[in-house]
Coordinates of C-alpha atoms in Angstrom, one line a residue:
M1 CA 11.0 8.6 36.7
N2 CA 8.1 9.8 38.9
I3 CA 6.5 6.4 38.6
I4 CA 9.7 4.7 39.7
M5 CA 10.1 7.0 42.7
D6 CA 6.5 6.5 43.7
V7 CA 7.0 2.7 43.6
F8 CA 10.3 3.1 45.6
N9 CA 8.7 5.3 48.2
F10 CA 5.8 2.9 48.5
F11 CA 8.0 0.0 49.6
I12 CA 10.0 2.3 51.9
D13 CA 6.8 3.5 53.6
A14 CA 5.5 -0.1 53.8
G15 CA 8.4 -0.9 56.0
P16 CA 11.2 -3.6 56.1
T17 CA 8.8 -6.6 56.3
V18 CA 7.4 -5.6 52.9
M19 CA 10.6 -4.2 51.4
L20 CA 12.9 -7.1 52.3
P21 CA 11.2 -9.8 50.1
V22 CA 11.3 -7.5 47.1
I23 CA 15.1 -6.7 47.5
I24 CA 16.1 -10.3 48.1
T25 CA 13.9 -11.6 45.2
I26 CA 15.6 -9.2 42.8
I27 CA 19.1 -10.2 44.1
G28 CA 18.1 -13.9 43.7
L29 CA 16.9 -13.4 40.1
I30 CA 20.2 -11.7 39.2
F31 CA 22.1 -14.8 40.4
G32 CA 19.8 -17.2 38.4
L33 CA 17.3 -18.4 41.1
K34 CA 13.8 -19.2 40.1
I35 CA 11.4 -16.5 41.1
T36 CA 9.5 -18.7 43.6
R37 CA 12.7 -19.7 45.4
A38 CA 14.0 -16.1 45.4
F39 CA 10.7 -14.8 46.8
K40 CA 10.6 -17.5 49.5
S41 CA 14.1 -16.5 50.6
G42 CA 13.0 -12.9 50.9
L43 CA 9.9 -13.8 52.8
T44 CA 11.9 -15.9 55.2
L45 CA 14.2 -13.0 55.8
A46 CA 11.2 -10.7 56.5
I47 CA 9.8 -13.2 59.0
G48 CA 13.2 -13.3 60.8
F49 CA 13.1 -9.5 61.0
A50 CA 9.6 -9.6 62.5
G51 CA 10.7 -12.1 65.0
I52 CA 13.8 -10.2 66.1
K53 CA 11.7 -7.0 66.3
L54 CA 9.3 -8.8 68.7
I55 CA 12.1 -10.1 70.9
L56 CA 13.8 -6.8 71.0
D57 CA 10.6 -5.1 72.1
F58 CA 10.3 -7.8 74.8
M59 CA 13.9 -7.4 75.9
T60 CA 13.8 -3.6 76.1
T61 CA 10.5 -3.7 78.0
N62 CA 11.9 -6.1 80.6
V63 CA 15.5 -5.1 81.0
G64 CA 15.2 -1.4 80.2
P65 CA 13.4 -0.4 83.5
A66 CA 15.6 -2.9 85.4
A67 CA 18.8 -1.4 84.0
K68 CA 17.6 2.1 84.7
A69 CA 16.8 1.1 88.3
M70 CA 20.2 -0.5 88.6
V71 CA 21.9 2.6 87.4
E72 CA 20.0 4.7 90.0
R73 CA 20.8 2.4 92.9
T74 CA 24.4 1.6 92.1
G75 CA 25.6 4.8 90.3
V76 CA 27.0 2.6 87.5
K77 CA 25.8 4.3 84.3
L78 CA 25.4 1.5 81.8
D79 CA 22.4 2.9 79.9
A80 CA 23.3 1.5 76.4
L81 CA 21.9 -2.0 76.2
D82 CA 23.7 -4.5 74.1
V83 CA 20.8 -5.9 72.0
G84 CA 22.9 -8.2 69.9
W85 CA 24.2 -8.3 66.4
G86 CA 21.1 -10.0 65.0
S87 CA 19.0 -7.0 66.1
I88 CA 21.5 -4.6 64.5
A89 CA 21.5 -6.7 61.3
A90 CA 17.7 -6.4 61.2
V91 CA 18.0 -2.6 61.6
T92 CA 20.6 -2.6 58.7
W93 CA 18.5 -4.6 56.3
A94 CA 15.5 -2.3 57.1
S95 CA 17.4 0.8 55.9
P96 CA 16.0 2.6 52.8
I97 CA 19.4 2.5 51.1
I98 CA 20.2 -1.1 51.8
A99 CA 19.7 -2.3 48.2
I100 CA 22.2 0.3 46.9
L101 CA 24.8 -0.7 49.5
I102 CA 24.4 -4.5 49.0
F103 CA 24.9 -4.1 45.2
A104 CA 27.8 -1.8 45.7
I105 CA 29.6 -4.3 48.0
L106 CA 28.9 -7.1 45.5
I107 CA 30.2 -5.1 42.6
V108 CA 33.3 -4.1 44.5
N109 CA 34.1 -7.7 45.1
I110 CA 33.7 -8.6 41.5
V111 CA 35.8 -5.7 40.3
L112 CA 38.6 -6.5 42.7
L113 CA 38.5 -10.1 41.5
I114 CA 38.6 -9.0 37.8
L115 CA 41.6 -6.7 38.6
K116 CA 43.3 -9.5 40.6
K117 CA 43.5 -7.3 43.6
T118 CA 41.8 -9.9 45.9
Q119 CA 41.5 -13.6 46.0
T120 CA 38.5 -13.6 48.2
L121 CA 35.1 -14.4 46.6
D122 CA 32.7 -13.4 49.3
V123 CA 29.6 -15.6 48.9
D124 CA 28.5 -14.9 52.5
I125 CA 25.9 -12.3 51.5
W126 CA 24.3 -12.5 54.8
N127 CA 27.3 -10.8 56.5
Y128 CA 27.3 -8.0 54.0
H129 CA 25.3 -6.2 56.7
H130 CA 28.5 -5.6 58.7
M131 CA 29.9 -3.5 55.8
A132 CA 26.5 -2.0 55.0
I133 CA 25.7 -0.7 58.5
V134 CA 28.7 1.7 58.3
G135 CA 27.2 3.2 55.2
V136 CA 23.7 3.3 56.8
M137 CA 25.1 5.2 59.8
V138 CA 27.2 7.6 57.7
Y139 CA 24.1 8.4 55.6
F140 CA 22.0 8.9 58.7
V141 CA 24.5 11.4 60.1
T142 CA 25.4 13.3 56.9
K143 CA 22.2 12.8 54.8
N144 CA 24.6 12.2 51.9
V145 CA 24.0 9.0 49.9
F146 CA 27.4 9.3 48.2
L147 CA 29.3 9.4 51.5
G148 CA 27.1 6.5 52.8
V149 CA 27.9 4.3 49.7
G150 CA 31.5 5.4 49.8
A151 CA 31.9 4.3 53.4
S152 CA 30.5 0.8 52.6
I153 CA 32.7 0.5 49.6
I154 CA 35.8 1.3 51.6
M155 CA 34.6 -1.2 54.3
A156 CA 34.3 -3.8 51.5
V157 CA 37.8 -3.2 50.1
I158 CA 39.4 -3.3 53.6
T159 CA 37.4 -6.4 54.5
F160 CA 38.4 -8.3 51.3
K161 CA 42.0 -7.5 51.6
M162 CA 42.1 -8.4 55.3
S163 CA 40.5 -11.7 54.3
D164 CA 43.3 -12.3 51.9
W165 CA 46.0 -11.4 54.5
S166 CA 44.5 -13.6 57.2
Q167 CA 43.7 -16.6 55.0
P168 CA 46.9 -18.4 55.9
L169 CA 45.7 -18.3 59.6
V170 CA 42.5 -20.0 58.6
E171 CA 44.4 -22.6 56.5
D172 CA 47.2 -23.3 58.9
F173 CA 45.6 -23.1 62.3
F174 CA 42.0 -24.2 61.6
G175 CA 43.0 -26.6 58.8
I176 CA 40.5 -25.2 56.3
P177 CA 42.3 -24.8 52.9
G178 CA 40.9 -22.5 50.2
V179 CA 38.6 -20.6 52.6
S180 CA 38.9 -17.0 53.9
L181 CA 36.6 -15.4 56.5
P182 CA 35.4 -11.9 55.3
T183 CA 33.2 -11.7 58.4
V184 CA 33.9 -8.2 59.8
S185 CA 33.0 -9.2 63.3
A186 CA 35.9 -11.7 63.3
L187 CA 38.4 -9.8 61.1
S188 CA 38.0 -6.5 63.0
S189 CA 39.8 -7.8 66.0
L190 CA 43.0 -8.3 63.9
V191 CA 43.3 -4.5 63.6
I192 CA 44.2 -4.6 67.3
A193 CA 45.6 -8.1 67.5
W194 CA 48.3 -7.8 64.8
P195 CA 50.3 -5.0 66.5
L196 CA 49.5 -6.2 70.0
N197 CA 50.6 -9.8 69.3
W198 CA 53.9 -8.4 67.9
L199 CA 54.4 -6.4 71.1
L200 CA 53.6 -9.4 73.4
D201 CA 56.0 -11.5 71.5
K202 CA 58.8 -9.2 72.8
I203 CA 57.9 -10.2 76.4
P204 CA 59.3 -13.6 77.4
F205 CA 56.5 -14.2 79.9
F206 CA 53.8 -14.3 77.2
R207 CA 55.9 -15.8 74.5
K208 CA 56.9 -18.8 76.6
S209 CA 53.6 -19.3 78.4
K210 CA 52.6 -22.9 78.8
F211 CA 49.1 -22.3 80.3
T212 CA 47.0 -24.9 78.4
I213 CA 43.4 -25.1 77.2
K214 CA 42.8 -28.1 79.5
D215 CA 43.9 -26.0 82.5
A216 CA 41.2 -23.5 81.8
Q217 CA 38.4 -25.9 80.7
K218 CA 38.1 -27.6 84.1
Y219 CA 36.8 -24.2 85.5
L220 CA 34.1 -23.8 82.8
G221 CA 31.2 -25.9 81.4
F222 CA 27.7 -25.4 82.9
F223 CA 28.0 -21.6 83.0
G224 CA 29.1 -21.4 79.4
D225 CA 25.6 -22.2 78.2
S226 CA 23.8 -19.1 76.8
M227 CA 20.6 -20.1 78.5
I228 CA 22.3 -20.2 81.9
M229 CA 24.3 -17.1 81.0
G230 CA 21.1 -15.1 80.3
L231 CA 19.5 -16.4 83.6
V232 CA 22.5 -15.3 85.7
I233 CA 22.7 -11.9 84.1
G234 CA 19.0 -11.3 84.5
L235 CA 19.2 -12.3 88.2
V236 CA 22.1 -10.1 88.8
I237 CA 20.5 -7.1 87.1
G238 CA 17.3 -7.7 89.0
F239 CA 19.1 -7.9 92.3
L240 CA 21.1 -4.7 91.7
A241 CA 17.9 -3.0 90.6
G242 CA 16.4 -3.7 94.0
Y243 CA 13.6 -5.9 92.7
D244 CA 11.8 -8.4 95.0
I245 CA 12.6 -12.1 94.7
K246 CA 9.6 -12.8 92.4
A247 CA 10.5 -9.9 90.0
V248 CA 14.2 -11.0 90.1
L249 CA 13.3 -14.5 89.0
Q250 CA 11.0 -13.3 86.3
L251 CA 13.7 -11.0 84.9
G252 CA 16.2 -13.9 85.0
V253 CA 13.9 -16.2 83.0
S254 CA 13.0 -13.4 80.6
M255 CA 16.7 -12.8 79.8
S256 CA 17.4 -16.5 79.5
A257 CA 14.5 -16.6 76.9
V258 CA 16.0 -13.7 75.0
L259 CA 19.4 -15.4 74.6
V260 CA 17.7 -18.6 73.4
L261 CA 15.2 -17.0 71.0
I262 CA 17.5 -14.4 69.3
P263 CA 19.7 -17.0 67.7
K264 CA 16.6 -18.9 66.5
M265 CA 15.2 -15.8 64.8
T266 CA 18.6 -14.9 63.4
A267 CA 18.8 -18.5 62.0
L268 CA 15.8 -17.5 59.8
F269 CA 17.8 -14.7 58.3
M270 CA 20.6 -17.1 57.4
E271 CA 18.1 -19.6 56.1
G272 CA 16.6 -17.0 53.9
L273 CA 19.9 -15.9 52.4
M274 CA 21.4 -19.4 52.1
P275 CA 19.9 -20.0 48.6
I276 CA 21.2 -16.6 47.5
S277 CA 24.7 -17.4 48.8
D278 CA 24.7 -20.8 47.0
A279 CA 23.5 -19.2 43.7
A280 CA 26.2 -16.5 44.1
Q281 CA 28.9 -19.1 44.6
K282 CA 27.8 -21.1 41.5
W283 CA 27.6 -17.9 39.4
S284 CA 31.1 -16.8 40.5
Q285 CA 32.8 -20.1 39.9
E286 CA 31.4 -20.0 36.3
K287 CA 32.8 -16.5 35.8
F288 CA 36.2 -17.0 37.3
K289 CA 37.5 -20.3 36.1
G290 CA 41.2 -21.2 36.3
R291 CA 41.9 -18.8 39.3
R292 CA 42.8 -19.9 42.8
L293 CA 40.2 -18.1 44.7
F294 CA 39.4 -18.2 48.4
I295 CA 35.7 -18.8 49.1
G296 CA 34.6 -16.3 51.7
L297 CA 32.5 -18.0 54.3
D298 CA 30.9 -17.0 57.6
A299 CA 33.4 -17.2 60.6
A300 CA 30.9 -19.6 62.2
V301 CA 32.9 -22.4 60.5
V302 CA 35.8 -21.9 63.0
V303 CA 34.1 -20.8 66.2
G304 CA 33.6 -24.4 67.3
N305 CA 37.4 -24.8 67.7
P306 CA 38.2 -25.8 71.4
D307 CA 40.8 -23.0 71.8
V308 CA 38.3 -20.5 70.5
I309 CA 35.4 -21.7 72.8
T310 CA 37.7 -21.8 75.9
T311 CA 39.1 -18.4 75.3
A312 CA 35.6 -17.0 74.8
L313 CA 34.2 -18.5 77.9
I314 CA 37.0 -16.9 79.9
I315 CA 36.5 -13.5 78.2
I316 CA 32.7 -13.4 78.7
P317 CA 32.7 -12.9 82.5
L318 CA 35.7 -10.6 82.2
T319 CA 33.8 -8.5 79.7
I320 CA 31.1 -7.8 82.3
A321 CA 33.8 -6.8 84.8
V322 CA 35.5 -4.6 82.3
A323 CA 32.2 -2.9 81.5
L324 CA 31.7 -2.0 85.1
V325 CA 35.1 -0.4 85.6
L326 CA 36.1 1.0 82.2
P327 CA 36.1 4.8 82.3
G328 CA 33.6 6.3 79.9
N329 CA 31.8 3.1 79.1
R330 CA 28.0 3.1 79.0
V331 CA 27.4 -0.2 77.3
L332 CA 25.7 -3.0 79.3
P333 CA 27.0 -6.2 77.7
F334 CA 24.2 -8.7 77.2
A335 CA 23.0 -10.3 74.0
D336 CA 26.4 -10.3 72.2
L337 CA 28.1 -12.1 75.0
A338 CA 26.9 -15.3 73.2
V339 CA 29.0 -14.3 70.1
V340 CA 32.3 -13.5 71.8
P341 CA 33.8 -16.6 70.1
F342 CA 33.5 -14.6 66.8
R343 CA 35.4 -11.7 68.3
V344 CA 38.3 -13.9 69.5
A345 CA 38.5 -16.6 66.7
M346 CA 41.1 -14.9 64.6
V347 CA 43.0 -13.8 67.7
V348 CA 43.4 -17.4 68.7
A349 CA 44.6 -18.3 65.3
L350 CA 47.1 -15.5 65.2
T351 CA 48.6 -16.4 68.6
R352 CA 48.6 -20.1 67.7
G353 CA 46.4 -20.8 70.8
N354 CA 48.6 -19.0 73.4
L355 CA 45.9 -18.7 76.0
L356 CA 47.5 -15.8 78.0
K357 CA 48.0 -13.7 74.9
N358 CA 44.4 -14.6 73.8
I359 CA 43.1 -13.2 77.1
V360 CA 45.2 -10.0 77.0
I361 CA 44.4 -9.2 73.4
G362 CA 40.7 -10.3 73.9
L363 CA 40.3 -7.8 76.7
V364 CA 41.8 -5.0 74.7
V365 CA 39.4 -5.8 71.9
T366 CA 36.6 -5.8 74.4
A367 CA 37.5 -2.4 75.7
S368 CA 37.5 -1.0 72.2
L369 CA 34.1 -2.5 71.6
L370 CA 32.7 -0.9 74.7
W371 CA 34.2 2.5 74.0
C372 CA 33.2 2.6 70.3
G373 CA 29.8 1.2 71.2
T374 CA 29.3 3.9 73.7
A375 CA 30.2 6.6 71.2
T376 CA 27.9 5.4 68.5
S377 CA 24.9 4.2 70.6
P378 CA 22.8 7.4 70.2
I379 CA 23.0 7.2 66.5
L380 CA 22.2 3.5 66.4
T381 CA 19.2 4.1 68.7
A382 CA 17.9 6.8 66.5
I383 CA 18.2 4.6 63.3
A384 CA 16.4 1.7 65.1
K385 CA 13.5 4.1 65.9
Q386 CA 13.5 5.4 62.4
V387 CA 13.0 1.9 60.9
G388 CA 10.1 1.2 63.2
I389 CA 11.5 -0.7 66.2
N390 CA 9.7 0.3 69.4
L391 CA 12.3 0.7 72.2
G392 CA 9.6 1.3 74.8
S393 CA 9.2 4.3 77.1
S394 CA 12.6 3.8 78.9
S395 CA 15.5 6.2 78.2
M396 CA 17.8 3.2 77.4
L397 CA 20.0 3.5 74.3
I398 CA 20.9 0.4 72.3
S399 CA 24.3 -0.9 71.2
S400 CA 26.0 -4.2 70.4
F401 CA 29.4 -5.7 69.8
A402 CA 28.7 -5.3 66.0
A403 CA 28.0 -2.3 63.8
T404 CA 30.4 0.6 64.4
S405 CA 31.4 -0.8 67.8
M406 CA 34.1 -2.8 66.0
I407 CA 37.3 -0.8 65.6
Q408 CA 37.6 -1.2 61.8
S409 CA 34.0 -0.1 61.3
Y410 CA 34.3 2.8 63.8
L411 CA 37.4 4.2 62.1
V412 CA 35.7 4.2 58.7
F413 CA 32.6 5.7 60.2
L414 CA 34.5 8.5 61.8
A415 CA 36.4 9.2 58.5
F416 CA 33.3 9.6 56.5
A417 CA 30.8 11.0 59.0
Y418 CA 32.9 13.8 60.5
K419 CA 35.3 16.1 58.6
P420 CA 35.6 13.7 55.6
I421 CA 37.9 16.1 53.7
I422 CA 40.5 15.2 56.4
G423 CA 39.4 11.8 57.6
I424 CA 39.1 10.0 54.3
P425 CA 42.6 10.8 53.0
V426 CA 44.1 9.8 56.3
L427 CA 42.2 6.6 56.4
L428 CA 43.3 5.8 52.8
I429 CA 46.9 6.5 53.5
V430 CA 47.0 4.2 56.5
F431 CA 45.2 1.5 54.6
A432 CA 47.6 1.9 51.6
G433 CA 50.5 1.4 54.0
A434 CA 49.0 -1.8 55.4
W435 CA 48.3 -3.0 51.8
Y436 CA 52.0 -2.4 50.9
Y437 CA 53.3 -4.1 54.0
F438 CA 51.2 -7.3 53.7
D439 CA 51.4 -7.6 49.9
K440 CA 55.0 -6.6 49.5
I441 CA 57.2 -6.6 52.6
K442 CA 55.6 -9.5 54.4
H443 CA 55.4 -11.5 51.2
I444 CA 59.1 -10.9 50.5
N445 CA 60.0 -11.9 54.1
K446 CA 58.0 -15.1 53.7
E447 CA 59.8 -16.1 50.5
T448 CA 63.1 -15.4 52.2
E449 CA 62.2 -17.7 55.1
E450 CA 61.2 -20.4 52.7
T451 CA 64.4 -20.1 50.8
V452 CA 66.5 -20.3 54.0
T453 CA 64.5 -23.4 55.2
E454 CA 65.2 -25.2 51.9

């Protein structure tokens, strides 16, 4: 046991760039990959982490002092920089308990499939980090491994069930049969969207709205490009910080570079995990023959929808405006503005493309992201420093529109991290009620409607 612990501590002390190849190689071998391919996947993942770490250092070095100066000059206290979901994913995968959490999530999915409590077979292992980060943050706060693992397990169960419940939206609206989207960054918006959409349906103005996508698209286009978006945001921050024209231009180009480079480094993460996902899918199809399963894929398969893109391009500038006026908000939206389509994709499907409802629900989701991101930014910043990410000498905190900024993740985090004796039972009761409603009441109503139609 001492030898095992010494080896384990060695890899933890060596840091994520050494630990990641080992973890991914082991997972790949379990799913039947050759050791050379499994190791290459792990090494690719580590390179992606190193790249994101360099970009994050570059970003905080440049925008940190500028944001601080902007706060001092304008009085707007936005001192929690949105560093993007890719950076948060890198922090998650660098956690010392990540291997335990990933295996726990995978086992939960398999057990639920065996018990026929879910139809979603989540082969999108890359996005396990959305469920794992909740456990990482709970563990950081409580120092209790069992609470950390428990939080990720509950996140997994909620995510797989929400994937089942929202699968008809994916099939009917996006036209992708047999696929569900267990991507927490897309699913989490439904926690707000389901009840709010029901409420808006009671208001004729929203229910009968005819405002079309084409009406909105003519006002967008050039400024929807992430490169231009980064340039404009950098120029604005530099101007508000009181920089001279040369420094303003330098900051604009730097921020444009960040929004271009982060997705490229993140792509290395996805490239590294793709062989693992493919092997997991093949393995699961062999083990669960004869069942109608939904293959759980990344929500990226739907964000190219014109309704989704148009809604996102409207929400992006409004997000910045909301951040400036929202009481209690400290998050400065930046890197994750490029992935707003993920946050609104399922909202668009739920409303059947009703643009006015998309905007209203999207803004409420945005407000929740900013508030929850503000509340958890000190913890996220401390974890990032713990795994070796240099955030520079500025006093900036970090946040994003991922991690526990998402309402679903935030509620689970609260339940497990603070007063779990009360929080966990309350969370489970609420979730059990949702489970009963979607699996029983809504299912019965759907069968009744089909009978009447016939």
